[in-house]
DNA sequence: AAAATAAATGAACATTCATTCATTTAATAA
DNA sequence: TTATTAAATGAATGAATGTTCATTTATTTT
């Protein structure tokens, strides 16, 4: 038996994500990807069933990486403020360290692939976050409200800030950069909203 | 001179947006679009320079429609709470009445086309919103903070809620539907965050 | 060293792609 | 009515697409 060359797998994944972020989902061609990864087109089909499978697998992989990073040092028993601060920082750090992958996940989330993507995404993470919010409610650190409303207020602003940053948004001719300071300032507003 | 058939233009636009939302940017082919719109492929090129131009023009058109709707009955001199409530309701209404177009804009916003898209989007709207926030700050209804932070807290949650709704998100086996009541409840949280 | 296995390949496949062009159609201006 | 103009067309183009397959290569097992 001949073993799979891990470098090839990584090259395919990396180049594919790069291509999609740079040229869009419609800019990803199997043959161009093969060339960019230094691999035969047929090789890609050893790793992935077809083009759609490639895209979804990559999205799941990247998303799991993000989820994993967001849970680093996290504990559902943490105080609400501490837990939220850690989640925000972990997510922002993932973005700083993997901007391309983050943009890729966001792109997939807003594409026609989202449905299959979200289906496969019901894992450990939801469980932990449920515990976290339940605990916070019990401790009167968080108001009671539907999970989706909580999530929207808790993380919607962070993702919007990241989007502004990654797109080099400018307002009144001043370019926007997301600093840890501004992030924590914004988080304080979010906490104010969510505390009883 | 022969006049352009407006119905054809509308059919092209509508079918293109539908196709993109349903099958993604990589699912949009000029020939399929022509067939769906009941038009010759060559006709599309009378209205649009090429495929990319088509996509961007459509995105700009839809986005302007959204912007316009969001400003209906809006006045930058309004009280902060009233103004925010109106913006949320207007945006939510646009989504309810034009779900496909809304999803389309969101998809483009998160695609490689965003840059060209945002460049052409610096119009009347920003001016009005700047007046609105300045006025609210002056009246001590809104804390002072960078525009991007304000926007993130003010509208990030709404867009996240809309996303949950449009994707038929479910939590604890309960499907999520965005009601006006929950929307207004969430808005109250956002206002709590943004008020001095 | 030989056999066995699966990874890896490059050429090839039929399709589909975006776009063009010579021609026709319809509406206005003369 | 006739001339003029641009909209609209359908067929055609060559390039690029996703995927397959017979073959080769590298590694492990016997």
CSV table of C-alpha atoms in Angstrom, one decimal, chain B residues 5-6 16 41 69 89 127 140 142 161 179 190:
chain,number,residue,atom,x,y,z
B,5,UNK,CA,-38.6,45.8,-24.2
B,6,UNK,CA,-38.8,46.5,-20.5
B,16,UNK,CA,-30.7,35.9,-12.8
B,41,UNK,CA,-28.2,34.9,-25.1
B,69,UNK,CA,-36.9,51.1,1.3
B,89,UNK,CA,-38.9,47.6,10.4
B,127,UNK,CA,-25.1,61.2,4.5
B,140,UNK,CA,-27.7,62.5,24.3
B,142,UNK,CA,-26.6,57.8,21.6
B,161,UNK,CA,-31.9,37.4,12.9
B,179,UNK,CA,-41.8,37.9,14.4
B,190,UNK,CA,-29.7,47.1,21.0
